[in-house]
Amino acid sequence: MAIYETAKEFFEACETGKGWDACKAWCEDGATFSCQSDALAEVTSLEAYTDWMKGLLGPIPDGNYELKAFAVDEDRGTVVAAAVFHGTHTGDGGPVPPTGKTVAADYAYVMQFKGSRIANMTKIWNADHSLNALGWA
């Protein structure tokens, strides 16, 4: 399977809260994760991140994404996805009781491949903007 298809299937599973059980099929064992954000500072594996996304859909049950771009750099074995996450804090969970506030957060994933599987993913995201919009900060 081409890295484009692998990345697209992974992205869909991750962003719809399927968690690691569904996402691991497209990832290297020990795949790493990074994000320059205090909200995700302790998350260093792709497994932990996909489960974090799954957990996010508890407090934000209507969470969904609007895909803006999806591009492959074959020479570097990298796929980049840019999207907007939309959702409202109406469910239980999160750092405070449901606020009823909404978020529209721009973000990008840079997925680096080792062969045909994702070995590392970097998330580019302004967490402070998102947390403030939701009333979590």
N, CA and C of each residue as an Amber inpcrd file, in Angstrom:
protein
   411
   0.8520000  -1.1710000   0.0000000   0.0000000   0.0000000   0.0000000
   0.9010000   1.2390000   0.0000000   0.6130000   2.1820000  -0.8530000
   1.3920000   3.4160000  -0.9340000   1.2720000   4.1980000   0.3750000
   2.2910000   5.0130000   0.6770000   2.2530000   5.7640000   1.9240000
   1.0640000   6.7240000   1.9680000   0.6140000   7.1920000   0.8290000
  -0.5660000   8.0660000   0.7900000  -1.7720000   7.3450000   1.3810000
  -2.0350000   6.1560000   0.9090000  -3.1920000   5.3890000   1.3880000
  -3.0420000   5.0220000   2.8610000  -1.8520000   4.6200000   3.2590000
  -1.6030000   4.2820000   4.6560000  -1.8770000   5.4890000   5.5420000
  -1.3210000   6.6350000   5.1800000  -1.4960000   7.8480000   5.9710000
  -2.9650000   8.2650000   6.0240000  -3.6610000   8.1360000   4.9160000
  -5.0710000   8.5350000   4.8770000  -5.9180000   7.6400000   5.7860000
  -5.6700000   6.3480000   5.7440000  -6.4260000   5.4320000   6.5990000
  -6.0990000   5.6600000   8.0700000  -4.8180000   5.8670000   8.3730000
  -4.4170000   6.1750000   9.7470000  -5.0900000   7.4630000  10.2160000
  -5.0200000   8.5010000   9.4120000  -5.5830000   9.8030000   9.7700000
  -7.0670000   9.6680000  10.1060000  -7.8030000   8.9980000   9.2680000
  -9.2440000   8.8100000   9.4780000  -9.5030000   8.0690000  10.7910000
  -8.7740000   7.0070000  11.0460000  -8.9700000   6.2320000  12.2790000
  -8.5980000   7.0510000  13.5110000  -7.5000000   7.7670000  13.4430000
  -7.0440000   8.5750000  14.5720000  -8.0360000   9.6940000  14.8700000
  -8.4380000  10.4050000  13.8470000  -9.2810000  11.5860000  14.0390000
 -10.7270000  11.2560000  14.3930000 -11.1450000  10.0370000  14.1980000
 -12.5030000   9.6450000  14.5790000 -12.5070000   8.8580000  15.8830000
 -11.3700000   8.8890000  16.5940000 -11.3010000   8.3260000  17.9320000
 -11.2910000   6.8130000  18.0140000 -10.7190000   6.1620000  17.0230000
 -10.6630000   4.6940000  17.0470000  -9.5890000   4.1620000  17.9970000
  -8.6300000   5.0250000  18.3670000  -7.5880000   4.6150000  19.3050000
  -6.5370000   3.7070000  18.6830000  -5.6040000   3.2950000  19.5240000
  -4.4590000   2.5220000  19.0750000  -4.8450000   1.1740000  18.4850000
  -5.8580000   0.5320000  19.0340000  -6.2380000  -0.7860000  18.5250000
  -6.5070000  -0.7460000  17.0280000  -7.1010000   0.3300000  16.5450000
  -7.3640000   0.4690000  15.1100000  -6.1630000   1.0590000  14.3650000
  -5.4540000   1.9900000  14.9940000  -4.3820000   2.7280000  14.3100000
  -3.0760000   1.9570000  14.1620000  -2.8250000   0.9970000  15.0420000
  -1.5240000   0.3250000  15.0380000  -1.2440000  -0.4410000  13.7510000
  -2.2610000  -0.7720000  13.0000000  -2.0650000  -1.5070000  11.7500000
  -1.2100000  -0.7390000  10.7440000  -1.1510000   0.5660000  10.8710000
  -0.4250000   1.3990000   9.9120000   0.8750000   1.9630000  10.4800000
   1.2490000   1.5260000  11.6820000   2.4000000   2.1230000  12.3730000
   3.4760000   1.0950000  12.7110000   4.7140000   1.5830000  12.7710000
   5.8390000   0.7900000  13.2560000   5.6550000   0.5080000  14.7420000
   6.1330000  -0.6060000  15.2040000   6.1930000  -0.8410000  16.6430000
   7.0750000   0.2450000  17.2460000   6.6260000   0.8570000  18.3130000
   7.4110000   1.9050000  18.9520000   7.3700000   3.2390000  18.2410000
   6.4050000   3.4500000  17.3540000   6.2930000   4.7300000  16.6380000
   6.2320000   5.8780000  17.6350000   6.9520000   6.9400000  17.3280000
   7.0700000   8.0700000  18.2460000   6.1490000   9.2140000  17.8480000
   5.9470000  10.1190000  18.8070000   5.0680000  11.2710000  18.6140000
   5.7170000  12.4820000  19.2660000   5.5340000  13.6410000  18.6460000
   6.0000000  14.8870000  19.2580000   5.0430000  16.0220000  18.9290000
   4.9900000  16.9710000  19.8580000   4.1770000  18.1770000  19.6770000
   4.7110000  19.2200000  20.6360000   4.9730000  20.4120000  20.1460000
   5.4770000  21.4850000  21.0040000   4.2950000  22.1550000  21.6970000
   3.7410000  21.4370000  22.6850000   2.5630000  21.8930000  23.4040000
   2.5990000  21.3440000  24.8190000   2.3030000  22.1870000  25.7850000
   2.2450000  21.7100000  27.1650000   1.1610000  20.6620000  27.3370000
   0.0620000  20.7920000  26.6050000  -1.0560000  19.8520000  26.7270000
  -0.6520000  18.4260000  26.3550000   0.3500000  18.2860000  25.4990000
   0.7920000  16.9670000  25.0470000   2.2600000  16.6940000  25.3970000
   2.7920000  17.4350000  26.3370000   4.2160000  17.3230000  26.6800000
   4.6150000  15.9260000  27.1190000   3.7410000  15.2130000  27.7730000
   4.0540000  13.8710000  28.2850000   3.7920000  12.7710000  27.2600000
   3.2000000  13.1210000  26.1290000   2.8480000  12.1270000  25.1060000
   4.0050000  12.0030000  24.1260000   4.6680000  10.8540000  24.1400000
   5.8460000  10.6670000  23.2850000   5.7200000   9.4780000  22.3380000
   4.6450000   8.7330000  22.4450000   4.4450000   7.6120000  21.5230000
   3.1810000   7.8390000  20.7120000   3.1730000   7.3040000  19.5150000
   1.9910000   7.4280000  18.6750000   0.8260000   6.6480000  19.2770000
   1.1500000   5.5610000  19.9560000   0.1150000   4.8010000  20.6540000
  -0.6010000   5.6840000  21.6830000   0.1570000   6.3840000  22.5090000
  -0.4380000   7.2500000  23.5370000  -1.2420000   8.3810000  22.9010000
  -0.7370000   8.9200000  21.7900000  -1.4650000  10.0160000  21.1430000
  -2.8020000   9.5470000  20.5660000  -2.8160000   8.4110000  19.8910000
  -4.0810000   7.9490000  19.3130000  -5.1030000   7.6590000  20.4100000
  -4.6430000   7.1730000  21.5430000  -5.5600000   6.9560000  22.6610000
  -5.9800000   8.2780000  23.2990000  -5.1070000   9.2810000  23.2960000
  -5.4630000  10.6260000  23.7620000  -6.5880000  11.1960000  22.9030000
  -6.4570000  11.0340000  21.5830000  -7.5100000  11.5080000  20.6730000
  -8.8230000  10.7810000  20.9470000  -8.7560000   9.4940000  21.1960000
  -9.9560000   8.7220000  21.5240000 -10.6060000   9.3000000  22.7880000
  -9.7900000   9.5900000  23.7870000 -10.2950000  10.1540000  25.0320000
 -10.8670000  11.5490000  24.8690000 -10.3510000  12.3210000  23.9340000
 -10.8290000  13.6830000  23.7010000 -12.2860000  13.6930000  23.2550000
 -12.7120000  12.6290000  22.5990000 -14.0820000  12.5940000  22.0970000
 -15.1010000  12.2490000  23.1820000 -14.6580000  12.0220000  24.4120000
 -15.5790000  11.8910000  25.5430000 -16.1670000  13.2520000  25.9030000
 -15.3150000  14.2210000  26.2640000 -15.8330000  15.5490000  26.5780000
 -16.3150000  16.3230000  25.3440000 -15.8100000  15.9380000  24.1770000
 -16.1990000  16.6260000  22.9320000 -16.7900000  15.5720000  21.9830000
 -18.0010000  15.0730000  22.2880000 -18.5490000  13.9550000  21.5190000
 -18.8580000  14.2790000  20.0610000 -19.0270000  15.5560000  19.7330000
 -19.2950000  15.9170000  18.3350000 -18.0140000  16.2720000  17.5900000
 -16.8490000  15.9890000  18.1940000 -15.5710000  16.3220000  17.5710000
 -15.4510000  15.7320000  16.1790000 -15.0170000  16.5640000  15.2530000
 -14.8410000  16.1340000  13.8680000 -13.7790000  16.9920000  13.2110000
 -13.3090000  16.5410000  12.0750000 -12.2740000  17.2980000  11.3810000
 -12.7400000  17.7180000   9.9930000 -12.1560000  18.8110000   9.5440000
 -12.3610000  19.3190000   8.1930000 -10.9830000  19.2930000   7.5290000
 -10.7800000  18.3570000   6.6310000  -9.4850000  18.2060000   5.9750000
  -9.2800000  19.3290000   4.9670000  -8.1470000  20.0110000   5.0750000
  -7.8180000  21.1370000   4.1890000  -6.8130000  20.7450000   3.1130000
  -5.8670000  19.8710000   3.4720000  -4.8380000  19.4600000   2.5160000
  -4.2370000  18.1360000   2.9590000  -3.7760000  17.3740000   1.9780000
  -3.1470000  16.0820000   2.2400000  -2.1030000  15.8990000   1.1450000
  -0.8160000  15.8750000   1.5270000   0.2420000  15.8620000   0.5270000
   1.3270000  14.8450000   0.8600000   1.9150000  14.2740000  -0.1790000
   2.9660000  13.2690000  -0.0370000   4.2770000  13.8290000  -0.5700000
   5.3320000  13.6120000   0.2010000   6.6920000  13.8990000  -0.2410000
   7.3880000  12.5420000  -0.3170000   7.3320000  11.9160000  -1.4600000
   7.8850000  10.5700000  -1.6490000   9.3830000  10.5290000  -1.3690000
  10.1140000  11.5690000  -1.7950000  11.5680000  11.5870000  -1.6050000
  11.9680000  11.5080000  -0.1340000  11.1510000  12.0740000   0.7180000
  11.4560000  12.0900000   2.1480000  10.6080000  11.0950000   2.9350000
   9.7530000  10.3400000   2.2620000   8.9100000   9.3610000   2.9330000
   8.0050000   9.9960000   3.9750000   7.4070000  11.1180000   3.5960000
   6.6130000  11.9030000   4.5330000   5.2690000  12.2730000   3.9270000
   4.2360000  12.2660000   4.7830000   2.9090000  12.7400000   4.3890000
   2.5060000  13.8260000   5.3690000   1.9570000  14.9240000   4.8380000
   1.5120000  16.0390000   5.6630000   0.0070000  16.2080000   5.4770000
  -0.7120000  16.2980000   6.5840000  -2.1510000  16.5570000   6.5640000
  -2.4120000  17.8480000   7.3310000  -3.2320000  18.7160000   6.7570000
  -3.6440000  19.9470000   7.4300000  -5.1620000  19.9120000   7.5640000
  -5.6500000  20.2590000   8.7480000  -7.0840000  20.1630000   8.9970000
  -7.5080000  21.1610000  10.0650000  -8.8210000  21.2190000  10.2730000
  -9.4100000  22.0020000  11.3500000 -10.2420000  21.0420000  12.1890000
  -9.9870000  21.0210000  13.4930000 -10.7900000  20.2170000  14.4140000
 -11.9140000  21.0950000  14.9320000 -13.1620000  20.5840000  14.8470000
 -14.3410000  21.2930000  15.3310000 -14.9930000  20.4650000  16.4280000
 -15.4980000  21.1230000  17.4540000 -16.2300000  20.4020000  18.4770000
 -16.7060000  21.3000000  19.6000000 -17.6230000  20.7530000  20.4070000
 -18.2120000  21.4710000  21.5340000 -18.0810000  20.6220000  22.7870000
 -17.6730000  21.2520000  23.8750000 -17.5130000  20.5330000  25.1460000
 -18.8910000  20.3590000  25.8010000 -19.5430000  19.2440000  25.4980000
 -20.8560000  18.9360000  26.0700000 -20.8430000  17.6490000  26.8780000
 -19.8020000  16.8620000  26.7520000 -19.7340000  15.5770000  27.4400000
 -18.9390000  15.6520000  28.7200000 -19.0850000  14.6080000  29.5210000
 -18.3120000  14.5130000  30.7570000 -16.8450000  14.2580000  30.4330000
 -16.0080000  14.6930000  31.3250000 -14.5750000  14.5420000  31.1360000
 -13.9540000  15.8960000  30.8670000 -12.6870000  15.8860000  30.6750000
 -11.9840000  17.1510000  30.5140000 -11.6570000  17.7290000  31.8740000
 -10.9780000  18.8500000  31.8930000 -10.5050000  19.4160000  33.1550000
 -11.5860000  20.1330000  33.9690000 -12.7200000  20.4260000  33.3500000
 -13.8250000  21.1240000  34.0180000 -15.1360000  20.5090000  33.5490000
 -16.2360000  20.7650000  34.2650000 -17.5400000  20.2840000  33.7820000
 -17.8420000  20.8710000  32.4080000 -18.7730000  20.2720000  31.6500000
 -19.0850000  20.7600000  30.3040000 -19.3280000  22.2700000  30.2690000
 -18.6440000  22.9280000  29.3440000 -18.7460000  24.3870000  29.2210000
 -19.7270000  24.8120000  28.1380000 -20.0320000  23.9210000  27.2040000
 -20.8830000  24.2920000  26.0700000 -20.1580000  25.1440000  25.0500000
 -18.8690000  25.3610000  25.2490000 -18.0850000  26.1980000  24.3260000
 -17.5420000  25.3520000  23.1810000 -17.3310000  26.0140000  22.0560000
 -16.8520000  25.3250000  20.8600000 -15.4340000  25.7360000  20.5150000
 -14.8140000  24.8920000  19.7130000 -13.4670000  25.1560000  19.2370000
 -13.4010000  24.8600000  17.7450000 -12.6240000  25.6490000  17.0430000
 -12.2400000  25.3900000  15.6540000 -10.7250000  25.5740000  15.6390000
  -9.9940000  24.4640000  15.6690000  -8.5480000  24.5030000  15.8430000
  -7.8190000  24.0050000  14.6030000  -6.9970000  24.8700000  14.0250000
  -6.1350000  24.4620000  12.9180000  -5.0200000  23.5810000  13.4610000
  -4.6360000  22.5600000  12.6940000  -3.5180000  21.7070000  13.0700000
  -2.9770000  21.0120000  11.8320000  -1.7820000  20.4730000  11.9890000
  -1.1640000  19.7040000  10.9050000  -0.4560000  18.5030000  11.5060000
  -0.4420000  17.4210000  10.7640000   0.3140000  16.2210000  11.1090000
   1.4010000  16.0540000  10.0710000   2.6130000  15.7650000  10.5270000
   3.7160000  15.4080000   9.6540000   4.0500000  13.9550000   9.9930000
   3.6930000  13.0630000   9.0940000   3.8670000  11.6250000   9.3130000
   5.0750000  11.1360000   8.5320000   6.0770000  10.6520000   9.2480000
   7.2990000  10.1600000   8.6260000   7.2590000   8.6370000   8.6010000
   7.5960000   8.0960000   7.4710000   7.4980000   6.6530000   7.2510000
   8.8500000   5.9710000   7.3000000   8.8130000   4.7370000   7.7200000
   9.9350000   3.8180000   7.5940000   9.3700000   2.6870000   6.7390000
   9.7760000   2.6590000   5.5010000   9.1640000   1.7140000   4.5690000
   7.7240000   2.0940000   4.3360000   6.8080000   1.1810000   4.6140000
   5.3970000   1.4330000   4.3420000   4.5870000   1.7640000   5.6040000
   5.2810000   1.9740000   6.7280000   4.5700000   2.2080000   7.9930000
   5.0270000   3.5130000   8.6520000   4.1290000   4.1360000   9.3980000
   4.4330000   5.3890000  10.0840000   5.3720000   5.1020000  11.2580000
   6.4960000   5.8130000  11.2720000   7.4930000   5.6390000  12.3350000
   7.4650000   6.7930000  13.3320000   7.0520000   7.9680000  12.8760000
   6.9920000   9.1480000  13.7350000   5.9190000  10.0860000  13.2090000
   5.2490000  10.7440000  14.1360000   4.3080000  11.7890000  13.7460000
   4.5220000  13.0030000  14.6330000   4.5790000  14.1690000  14.0020000
   4.6650000  15.4400000  14.6960000   3.3430000  16.1700000  14.4820000
   2.7790000  16.6920000  15.5770000   1.5580000  17.4900000  15.4820000
   1.9370000  18.9520000  15.6570000   1.4600000  19.7970000  14.7580000
   1.6670000  21.2400000  14.8410000   0.3030000  21.8300000  15.1960000
   0.2150000  22.4420000  16.4010000  -1.0810000  22.8320000  16.9460000
  -0.9000000  23.9110000  18.0040000  -1.7670000  24.9050000  17.9980000
  -1.7570000  25.9430000  19.0220000  -2.7110000  25.5170000  20.1350000
  -2.1970000  24.7590000  21.0910000  -3.0240000  24.2270000  22.1750000
  -3.6430000  25.3330000  23.0160000  -2.9020000  26.3970000  23.2810000
  -3.4320000  27.4760000  24.1170000  -4.7130000  28.0460000  23.5240000
  -4.7350000  28.2580000  22.2170000  -5.9310000  28.7660000  21.5490000
  -7.1140000  27.8150000  21.7600000  -6.8670000  26.5240000  21.5820000
  -7.9250000  25.5200000  21.7250000  -8.4490000  25.4520000  23.1500000
  -7.5420000  25.3830000  24.1190000  -7.9420000  25.2800000  25.5190000
  -8.7250000  26.5120000  25.9750000  -8.3060000  27.6800000  25.5310000
  -9.0340000  28.9140000  25.8640000 -10.4190000  28.9190000  25.2400000
 -10.5190000  28.5090000  23.9820000 -11.8180000  28.4910000  23.2900000
 -12.8090000  27.5830000  23.9940000 -12.3210000  26.4630000  24.5220000
 -13.1830000  25.5060000  25.2080000 -13.4800000  25.8830000  26.6580000
 -12.7940000  26.9090000  27.1620000 -12.9520000  27.2980000  28.5640000
 -12.1960000  26.3900000  29.5070000 -11.1500000  25.7570000  28.9960000
 -10.3520000  24.8200000  29.7860000  -9.1030000  25.4650000  30.3700000
  -8.8340000  26.7020000  30.0070000  -7.6280000  27.3840000  30.5170000
  -7.9840000  28.7910000  30.9660000
